[in-house]
Structure formats: C-alpha cells, structure tokens
Tab-separated table of C-alpha atoms in Angstrom:
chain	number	residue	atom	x	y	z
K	1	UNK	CA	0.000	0.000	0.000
K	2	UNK	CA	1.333	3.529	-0.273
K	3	UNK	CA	2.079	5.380	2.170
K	4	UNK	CA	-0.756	7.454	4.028
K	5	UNK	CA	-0.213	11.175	5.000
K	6	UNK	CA	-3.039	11.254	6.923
K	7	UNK	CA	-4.755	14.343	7.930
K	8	UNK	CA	-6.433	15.665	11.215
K	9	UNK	CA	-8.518	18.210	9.911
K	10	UNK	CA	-11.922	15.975	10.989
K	11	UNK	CA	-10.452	13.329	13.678
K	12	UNK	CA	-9.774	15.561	16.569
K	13	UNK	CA	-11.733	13.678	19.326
K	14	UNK	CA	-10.389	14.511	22.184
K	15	UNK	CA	-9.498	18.519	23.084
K	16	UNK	CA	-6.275	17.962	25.182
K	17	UNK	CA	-5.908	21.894	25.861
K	18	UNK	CA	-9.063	22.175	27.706
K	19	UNK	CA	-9.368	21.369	31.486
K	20	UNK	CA	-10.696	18.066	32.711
K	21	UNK	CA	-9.046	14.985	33.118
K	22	UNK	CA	-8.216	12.922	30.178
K	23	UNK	CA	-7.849	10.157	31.735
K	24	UNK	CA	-11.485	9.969	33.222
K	25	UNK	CA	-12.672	7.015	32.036
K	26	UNK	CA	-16.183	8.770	31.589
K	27	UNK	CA	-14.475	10.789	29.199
K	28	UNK	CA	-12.425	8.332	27.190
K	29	UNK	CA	-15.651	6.568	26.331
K	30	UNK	CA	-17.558	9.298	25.300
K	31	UNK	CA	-14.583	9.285	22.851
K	32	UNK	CA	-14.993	5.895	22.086
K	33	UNK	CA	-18.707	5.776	21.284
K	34	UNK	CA	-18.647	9.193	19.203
K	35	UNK	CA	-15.722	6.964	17.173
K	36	UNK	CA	-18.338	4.729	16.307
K	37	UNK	CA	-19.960	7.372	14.358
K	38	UNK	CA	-17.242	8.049	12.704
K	39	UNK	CA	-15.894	4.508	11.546
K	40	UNK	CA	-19.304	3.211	10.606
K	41	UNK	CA	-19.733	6.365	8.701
K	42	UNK	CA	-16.434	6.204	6.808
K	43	UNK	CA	-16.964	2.588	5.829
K	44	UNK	CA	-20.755	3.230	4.368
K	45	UNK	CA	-18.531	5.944	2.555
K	46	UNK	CA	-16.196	3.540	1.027
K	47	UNK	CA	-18.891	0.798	0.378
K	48	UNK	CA	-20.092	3.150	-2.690
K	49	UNK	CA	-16.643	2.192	-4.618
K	50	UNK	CA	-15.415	-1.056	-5.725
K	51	UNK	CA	-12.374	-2.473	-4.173
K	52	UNK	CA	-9.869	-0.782	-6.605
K	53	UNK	CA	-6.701	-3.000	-5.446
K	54	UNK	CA	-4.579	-0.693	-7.675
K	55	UNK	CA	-4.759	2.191	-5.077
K	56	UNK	CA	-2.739	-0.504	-2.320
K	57	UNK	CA	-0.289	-1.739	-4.810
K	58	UNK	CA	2.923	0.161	-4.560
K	59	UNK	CA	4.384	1.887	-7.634
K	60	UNK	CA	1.013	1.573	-9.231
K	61	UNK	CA	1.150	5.118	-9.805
K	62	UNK	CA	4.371	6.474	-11.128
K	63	UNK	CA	3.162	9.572	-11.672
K	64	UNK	CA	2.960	10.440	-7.941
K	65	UNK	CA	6.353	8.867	-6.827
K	66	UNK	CA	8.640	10.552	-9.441
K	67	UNK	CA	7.220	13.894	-10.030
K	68	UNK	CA	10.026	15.874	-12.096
K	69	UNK	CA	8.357	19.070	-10.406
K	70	UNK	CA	7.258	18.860	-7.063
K	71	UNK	CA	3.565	20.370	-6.783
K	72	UNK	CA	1.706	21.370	-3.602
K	73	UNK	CA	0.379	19.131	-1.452
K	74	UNK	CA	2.160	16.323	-2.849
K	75	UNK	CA	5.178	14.500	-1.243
K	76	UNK	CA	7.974	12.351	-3.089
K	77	UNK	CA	6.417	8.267	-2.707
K	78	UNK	CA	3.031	9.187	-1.129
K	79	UNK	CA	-0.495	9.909	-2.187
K	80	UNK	CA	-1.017	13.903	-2.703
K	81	UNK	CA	-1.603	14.928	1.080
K	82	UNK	CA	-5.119	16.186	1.113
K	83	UNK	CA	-6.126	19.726	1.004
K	84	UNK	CA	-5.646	21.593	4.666
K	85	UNK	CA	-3.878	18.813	6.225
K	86	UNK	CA	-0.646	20.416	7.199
K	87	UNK	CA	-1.432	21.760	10.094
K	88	UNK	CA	-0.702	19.581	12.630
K	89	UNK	CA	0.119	16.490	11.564
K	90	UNK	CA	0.120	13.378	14.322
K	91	UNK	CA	1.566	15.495	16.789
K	92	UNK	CA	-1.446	14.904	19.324
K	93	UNK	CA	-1.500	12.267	22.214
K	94	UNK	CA	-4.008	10.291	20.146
K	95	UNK	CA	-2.260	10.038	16.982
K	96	UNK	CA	-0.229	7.751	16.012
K	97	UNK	CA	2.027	7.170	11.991
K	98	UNK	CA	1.589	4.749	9.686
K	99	UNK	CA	5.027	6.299	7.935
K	100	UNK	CA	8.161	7.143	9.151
K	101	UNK	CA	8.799	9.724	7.053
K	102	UNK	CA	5.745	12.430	7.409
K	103	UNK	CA	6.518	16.328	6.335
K	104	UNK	CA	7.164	18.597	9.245
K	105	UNK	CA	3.898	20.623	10.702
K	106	UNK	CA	3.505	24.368	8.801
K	107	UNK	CA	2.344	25.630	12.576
K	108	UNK	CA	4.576	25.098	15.442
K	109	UNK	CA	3.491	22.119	17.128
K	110	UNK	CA	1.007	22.778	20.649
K	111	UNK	CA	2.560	21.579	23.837
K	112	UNK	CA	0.473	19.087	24.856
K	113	UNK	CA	0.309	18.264	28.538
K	114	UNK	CA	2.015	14.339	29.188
K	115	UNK	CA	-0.688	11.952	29.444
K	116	UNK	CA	0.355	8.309	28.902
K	117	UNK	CA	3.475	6.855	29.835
K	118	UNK	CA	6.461	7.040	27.012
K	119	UNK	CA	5.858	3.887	24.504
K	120	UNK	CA	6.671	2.466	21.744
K	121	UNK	CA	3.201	0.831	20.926
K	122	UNK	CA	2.216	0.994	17.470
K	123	UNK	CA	-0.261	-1.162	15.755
K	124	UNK	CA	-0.858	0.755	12.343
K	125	UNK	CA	0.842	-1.866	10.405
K	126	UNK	CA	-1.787	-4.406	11.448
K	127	UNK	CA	-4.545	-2.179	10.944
K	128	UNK	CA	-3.304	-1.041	7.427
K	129	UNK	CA	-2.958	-4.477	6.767
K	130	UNK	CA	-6.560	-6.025	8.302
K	131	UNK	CA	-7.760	-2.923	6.270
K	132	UNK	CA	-6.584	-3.824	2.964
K	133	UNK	CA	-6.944	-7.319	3.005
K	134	UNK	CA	-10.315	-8.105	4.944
K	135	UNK	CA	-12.139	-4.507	5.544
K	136	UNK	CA	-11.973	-3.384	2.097
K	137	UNK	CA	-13.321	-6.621	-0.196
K	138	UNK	CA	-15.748	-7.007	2.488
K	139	UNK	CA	-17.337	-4.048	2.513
K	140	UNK	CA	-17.034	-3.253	-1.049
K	141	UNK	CA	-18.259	-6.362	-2.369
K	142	UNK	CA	-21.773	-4.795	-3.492
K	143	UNK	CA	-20.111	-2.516	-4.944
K	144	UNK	CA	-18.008	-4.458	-6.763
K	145	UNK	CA	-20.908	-7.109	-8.045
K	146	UNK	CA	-22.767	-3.800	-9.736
K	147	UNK	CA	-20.121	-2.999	-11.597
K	148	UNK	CA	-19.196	-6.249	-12.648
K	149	UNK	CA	-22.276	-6.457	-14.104
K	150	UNK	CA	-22.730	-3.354	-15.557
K	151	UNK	CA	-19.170	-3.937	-17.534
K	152	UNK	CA	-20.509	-7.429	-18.741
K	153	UNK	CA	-23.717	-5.557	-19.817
K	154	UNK	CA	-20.595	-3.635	-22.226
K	155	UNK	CA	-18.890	-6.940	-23.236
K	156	UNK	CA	-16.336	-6.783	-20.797
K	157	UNK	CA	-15.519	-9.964	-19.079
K	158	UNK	CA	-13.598	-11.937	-17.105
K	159	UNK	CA	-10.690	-10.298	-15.175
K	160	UNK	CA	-11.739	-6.880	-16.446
K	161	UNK	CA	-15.073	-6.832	-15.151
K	162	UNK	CA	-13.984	-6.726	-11.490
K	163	UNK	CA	-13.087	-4.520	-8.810
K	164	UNK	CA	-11.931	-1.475	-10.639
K	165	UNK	CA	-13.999	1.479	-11.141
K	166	UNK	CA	-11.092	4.464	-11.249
K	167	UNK	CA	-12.676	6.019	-8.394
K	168	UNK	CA	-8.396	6.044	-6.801
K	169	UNK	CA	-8.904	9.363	-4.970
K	170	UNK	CA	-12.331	9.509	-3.439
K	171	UNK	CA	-11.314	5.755	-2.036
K	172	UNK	CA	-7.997	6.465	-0.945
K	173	UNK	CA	-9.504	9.229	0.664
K	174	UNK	CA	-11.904	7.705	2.432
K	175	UNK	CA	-9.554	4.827	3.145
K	176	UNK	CA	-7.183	7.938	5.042
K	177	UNK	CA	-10.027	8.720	7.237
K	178	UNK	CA	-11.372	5.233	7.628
K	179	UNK	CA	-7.960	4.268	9.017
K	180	UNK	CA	-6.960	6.889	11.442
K	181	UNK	CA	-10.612	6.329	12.544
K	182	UNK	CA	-9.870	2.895	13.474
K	183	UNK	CA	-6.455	3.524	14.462
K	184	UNK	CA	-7.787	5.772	16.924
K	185	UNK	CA	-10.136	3.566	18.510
K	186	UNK	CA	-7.407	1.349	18.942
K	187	UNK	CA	-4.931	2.975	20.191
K	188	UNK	CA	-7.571	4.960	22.964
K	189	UNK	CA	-6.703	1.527	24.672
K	190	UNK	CA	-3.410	3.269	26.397
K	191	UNK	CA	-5.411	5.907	27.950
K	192	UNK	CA	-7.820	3.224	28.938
K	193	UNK	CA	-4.829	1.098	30.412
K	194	UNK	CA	-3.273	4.106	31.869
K	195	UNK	CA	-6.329	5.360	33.712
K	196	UNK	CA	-6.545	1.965	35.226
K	197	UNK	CA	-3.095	1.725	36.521
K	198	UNK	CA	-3.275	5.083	38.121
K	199	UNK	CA	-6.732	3.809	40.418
K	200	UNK	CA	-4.626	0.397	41.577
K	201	UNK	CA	-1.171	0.205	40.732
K	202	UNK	CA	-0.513	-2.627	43.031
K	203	UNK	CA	-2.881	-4.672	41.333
K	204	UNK	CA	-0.593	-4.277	38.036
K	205	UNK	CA	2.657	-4.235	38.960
K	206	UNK	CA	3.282	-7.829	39.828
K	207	UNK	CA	2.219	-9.078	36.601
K	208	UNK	CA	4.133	-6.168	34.952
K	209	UNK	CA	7.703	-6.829	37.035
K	210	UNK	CA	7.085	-10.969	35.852
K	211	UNK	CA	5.188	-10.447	32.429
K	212	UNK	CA	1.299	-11.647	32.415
K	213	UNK	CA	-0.397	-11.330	30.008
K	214	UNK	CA	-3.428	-12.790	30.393
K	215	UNK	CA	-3.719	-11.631	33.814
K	216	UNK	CA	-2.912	-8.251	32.663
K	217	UNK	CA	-5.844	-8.432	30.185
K	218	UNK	CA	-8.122	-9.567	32.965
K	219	UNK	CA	-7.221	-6.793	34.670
K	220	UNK	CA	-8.824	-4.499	32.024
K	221	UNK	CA	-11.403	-6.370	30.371
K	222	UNK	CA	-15.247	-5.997	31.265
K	223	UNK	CA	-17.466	-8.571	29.099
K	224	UNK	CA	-20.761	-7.007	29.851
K	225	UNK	CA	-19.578	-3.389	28.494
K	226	UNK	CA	-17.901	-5.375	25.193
K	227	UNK	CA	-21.424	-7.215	24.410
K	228	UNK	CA	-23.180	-3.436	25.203
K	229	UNK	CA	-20.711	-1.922	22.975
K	230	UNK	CA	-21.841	-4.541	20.209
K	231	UNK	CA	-25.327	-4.234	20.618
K	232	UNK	CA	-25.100	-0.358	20.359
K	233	UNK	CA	-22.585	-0.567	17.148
K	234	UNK	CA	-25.380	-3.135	15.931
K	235	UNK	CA	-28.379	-0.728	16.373
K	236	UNK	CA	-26.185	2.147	14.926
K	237	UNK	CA	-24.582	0.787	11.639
K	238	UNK	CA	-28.388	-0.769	10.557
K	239	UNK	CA	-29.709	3.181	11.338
K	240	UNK	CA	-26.834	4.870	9.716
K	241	UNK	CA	-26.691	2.493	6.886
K	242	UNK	CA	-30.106	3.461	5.334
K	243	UNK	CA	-31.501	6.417	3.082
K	244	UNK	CA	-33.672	8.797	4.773
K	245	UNK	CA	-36.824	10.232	3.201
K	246	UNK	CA	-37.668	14.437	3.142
K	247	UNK	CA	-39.508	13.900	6.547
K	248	UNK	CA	-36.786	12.355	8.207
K	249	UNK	CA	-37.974	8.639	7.472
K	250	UNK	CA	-36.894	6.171	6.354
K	251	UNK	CA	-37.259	5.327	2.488
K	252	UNK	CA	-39.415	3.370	1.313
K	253	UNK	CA	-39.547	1.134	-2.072
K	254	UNK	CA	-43.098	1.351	-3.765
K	255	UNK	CA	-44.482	-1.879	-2.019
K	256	UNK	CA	-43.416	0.067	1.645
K	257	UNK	CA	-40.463	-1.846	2.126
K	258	UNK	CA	-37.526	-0.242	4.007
K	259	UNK	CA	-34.730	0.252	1.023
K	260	UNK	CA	-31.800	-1.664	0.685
K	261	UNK	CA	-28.714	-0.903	3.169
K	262	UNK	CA	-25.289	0.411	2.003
K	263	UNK	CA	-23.548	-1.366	4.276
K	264	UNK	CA	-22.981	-5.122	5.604
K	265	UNK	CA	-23.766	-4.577	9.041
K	266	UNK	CA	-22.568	-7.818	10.020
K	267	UNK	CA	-19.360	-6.835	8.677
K	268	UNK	CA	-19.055	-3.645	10.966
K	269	UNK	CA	-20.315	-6.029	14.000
K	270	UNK	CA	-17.546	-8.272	12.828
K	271	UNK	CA	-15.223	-6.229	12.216
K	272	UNK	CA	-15.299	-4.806	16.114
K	273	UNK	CA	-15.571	-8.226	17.142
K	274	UNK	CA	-12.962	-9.950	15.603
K	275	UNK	CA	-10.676	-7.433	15.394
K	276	UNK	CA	-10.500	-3.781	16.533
K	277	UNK	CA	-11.671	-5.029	20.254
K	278	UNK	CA	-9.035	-7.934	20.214
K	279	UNK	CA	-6.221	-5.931	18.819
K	280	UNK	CA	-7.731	-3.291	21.107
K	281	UNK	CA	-6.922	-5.373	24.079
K	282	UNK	CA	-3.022	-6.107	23.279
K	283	UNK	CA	-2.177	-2.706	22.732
K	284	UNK	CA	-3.676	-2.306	26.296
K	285	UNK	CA	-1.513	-4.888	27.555
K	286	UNK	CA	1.778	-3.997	25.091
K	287	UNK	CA	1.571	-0.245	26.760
K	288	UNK	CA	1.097	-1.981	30.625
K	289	UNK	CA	4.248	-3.962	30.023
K	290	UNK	CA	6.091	-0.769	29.393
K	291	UNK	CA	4.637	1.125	31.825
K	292	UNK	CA	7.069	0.547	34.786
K	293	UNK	CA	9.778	0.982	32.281
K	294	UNK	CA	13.105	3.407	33.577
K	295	UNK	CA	11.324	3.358	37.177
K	296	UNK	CA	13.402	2.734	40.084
K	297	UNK	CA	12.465	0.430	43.067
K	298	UNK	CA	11.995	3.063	45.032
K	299	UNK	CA	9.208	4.542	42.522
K	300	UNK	CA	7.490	1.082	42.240
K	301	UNK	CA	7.544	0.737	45.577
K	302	UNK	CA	5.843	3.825	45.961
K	303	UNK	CA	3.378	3.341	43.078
K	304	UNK	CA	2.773	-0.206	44.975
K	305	UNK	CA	1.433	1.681	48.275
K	306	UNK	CA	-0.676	4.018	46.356
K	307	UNK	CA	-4.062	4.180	47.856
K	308	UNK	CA	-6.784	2.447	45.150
K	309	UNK	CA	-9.212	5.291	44.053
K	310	UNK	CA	-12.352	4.683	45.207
C-alpha cells in the first residue's frame, strides 16, 4: 500500500488543551462511542466504490512517486496529502504514523500536557494491513458485483469486469479517514490502560515486574460493556446504513419496504468483534508492560502503596 499522509482536519476527538481529566474514564468513552460514528460512517462511505486494489499496490502510480516538479500538497512516494492537512500532523497524544517519514507541521506544534506513559506501541501496520486485506473486499463487495455487471452488460468480461472502477482518490480518501478512525479507537486503549493503573497500581505491577499477560488483560477487560458496545454498534450501523426520506424517514420502495442498506452490518459487528476489540486489548496490555519501564524500586515501591481510588 502507499504510504498514508493522513490528515487531522476531521479526527480531533479529544481537546487535550481544555481542562478536565483525560484520563477519566467517563471521558475516554464518550470518545470511544462518538468513534463509532465516525468509523461506521467512513466505511458506508467507502462501500459506494469497488475495491480498486490498484490504489494498495505500490508503484502503481508512477506519476505520484517521481514527479520531475514537485507540486503542492504532494510528497515524493506518497499519495497527494489532502487539502488543509498540514497543520498539525500526528503530533497529538491520540495520533499515532503509519510512515516514518511524514513532512514537518507548517504551525509550530502545541505543547500538549504528558498523558500516557512514554511507549513504543504501534499497531498501524496491522490495521493497514486487516484494512486492505479483509475490511476493504468485504465491505465493497456490493459494490463491486454492480459494476461487474454493468461492464458485462458492455462486453467486458472476465478479469476486467472486477473490482476497478477508477474512483483512486475519493477511495484512498476515504480509506485515510477510515484508518486513522480505526487507528484511533485502537490505540484509545493506552489511555484506557493508563487510567486503570493510576486507580490500583498494586494490582498491576506484579504481573508487569514478571510479564502476564493474560492476567494483565483480565485486569482491564469488562465482558458485559464489550457485548453493550456490540449491541449499540449493531443498532447504529443498521440506522446509519439506510436512506432517509424528506420527513426524516426512512425510504421506502413502492411496495413500503424499508430500502436496501449500504452497508454489511454484520461486517461492521464483525469487524469490532474480531478485530478492533481484540487488537484493542493487546495494545492495552503492550503499553502496561512498558509502563514501569526506567522506574526505580523506590518509585514502584511507591506506586505499589498508592491508595486504590475509590
């Protein structure tokens, strides 16, 4: 795949310069929920194109990664950054690259107060990859079938009746939010971790100092808010994923039947299920196993006699 700039201008979620405590865990999933929203919206977004492999195959474009004259907005060996993005570019607590290599901010970058503990805990390259290889054919596989059909209706078959519509830029744009979207979510999991840790340290730190996993994850997992979160993302991507009528109802095919959906819903469900919540959970438990990293004994011993929050 090429390399994402991706852009902030829309997936600020969290306003770390106002007052309140980040780590409330009120807060962080008002976050969560509200990212919902904005991954089931992106993916009913990219369900109206076909799959379009081309835009994930490197070099595909040659054009774009040897411009003789570099033009605005556009970056030796990535996709043209989108318009207004350099602004601030991953520099907030919630952001994380999918490059090594991103341009430098045009504003000076806000000093944001220290939240989570320093890390190295990156999962982008498994969520680019889940994204290209499952999300995407998944979702897009209506899509797809139309215009399969529509180029056989033309004479065009075999191979060259699939997946490719030329749409590149309004997927790859969609695929820019749809993945910092989800990377988000993912990653939220450190300031879910961290805001545990701080209420009962002691309860951590054992299976920190002689690596747990599995207890760790016990630690921070609660089944009956998973199967809530479910049900919610359930109710919301069957809403969200229908047209709504002038009145505000839902439309209606002559016979009164509710149109068809523009989204698998059971895909969205799934893909929560099988793999942002998982994935979720070991970037929780990566970031724990760091989190007692450079401390002395004398600071986990204190951190051990912390009193738990009530």
């Amino acid at each position: 795949m090429h390399p994402l700039t991706l852009r902030l201008d829309r997936m600020q979620s969290q306003n770390f310069m106002l007052g309140g405590d980040p780590l409330s865990l009120e807060r962080i999933r008002g976050v969560l929920v509200r990212l919902e929203d904005t991954i089931i919206f992106s993916l009913i977004e990219r369900a109206q194109f076909a799959q379009n492999p081309r835009i994930y195959q490197r070099g595909a474009f040659p054009e774009l990664t040897q411009p003789s004259t570099p033009k605005p907005g556009a970056t030796r060996g990535k996709l043209p950054l989108l318009p207004c993005n350099l602004i601030y570019i991953l520099r907030s607590p919630d952001e994380y690259p999918f490059t090594t290599d991103l341009p430098k901010p045009v504003l000076q970058p806000l000093k944001f107060p220290e939240i989570l503990y320093p890390n190295t805990v990156n999962a982008n390259p498994s969520i680019q990859s889940f994204y290209v290889r499952s999300i995407v054919p998944r979702i897009t596989r209506r899509a797809t079938a139309v215009l399969a059909a529509s180029k056989r209706a033309k004479g065009i078959t075999g191979d060259e009746e699939y997946e490719d519509d030329g749409n590149y830029g309004s997927a790859a744009t969609i695929d820019v939010e749809a993945l910092q979207a989800i990377s988000k979510r993912v990653h939220y999991g450190k300031f879910v971790s961290e805001s545990k840790f701080q209420e009962n340290p002691a309860a951590f730190i054992p299976h920190i100092l002689n690596p747990n996993r599995p207890a760790l994850e016990a630690l921070i997992t609660k089944p009956e808010v998973e199967r809530k979160l479910l049900v919610r993302l359930r109710k919301k991507a069957a809403t969200y994923a229908q047209d709504f009528g002038p009145d505000g109802d839902f439309k209606r095919d002559a016979e009164g039947n509710v149109e068809a959906i523009k989204i698998d819903v059971d895909g969205v469900v799934d893909l929560y299920e099988s793999f942002i919540i998982p994935l979720t959970k070991e970037v929780e438990v990566d970031y724990l196993l760091q989190r007692l990293k450079g401390l002395s004994d004398d600071d986990i011993d204190k951190l051990k006699q912390k009193k738990v929050a009530t």
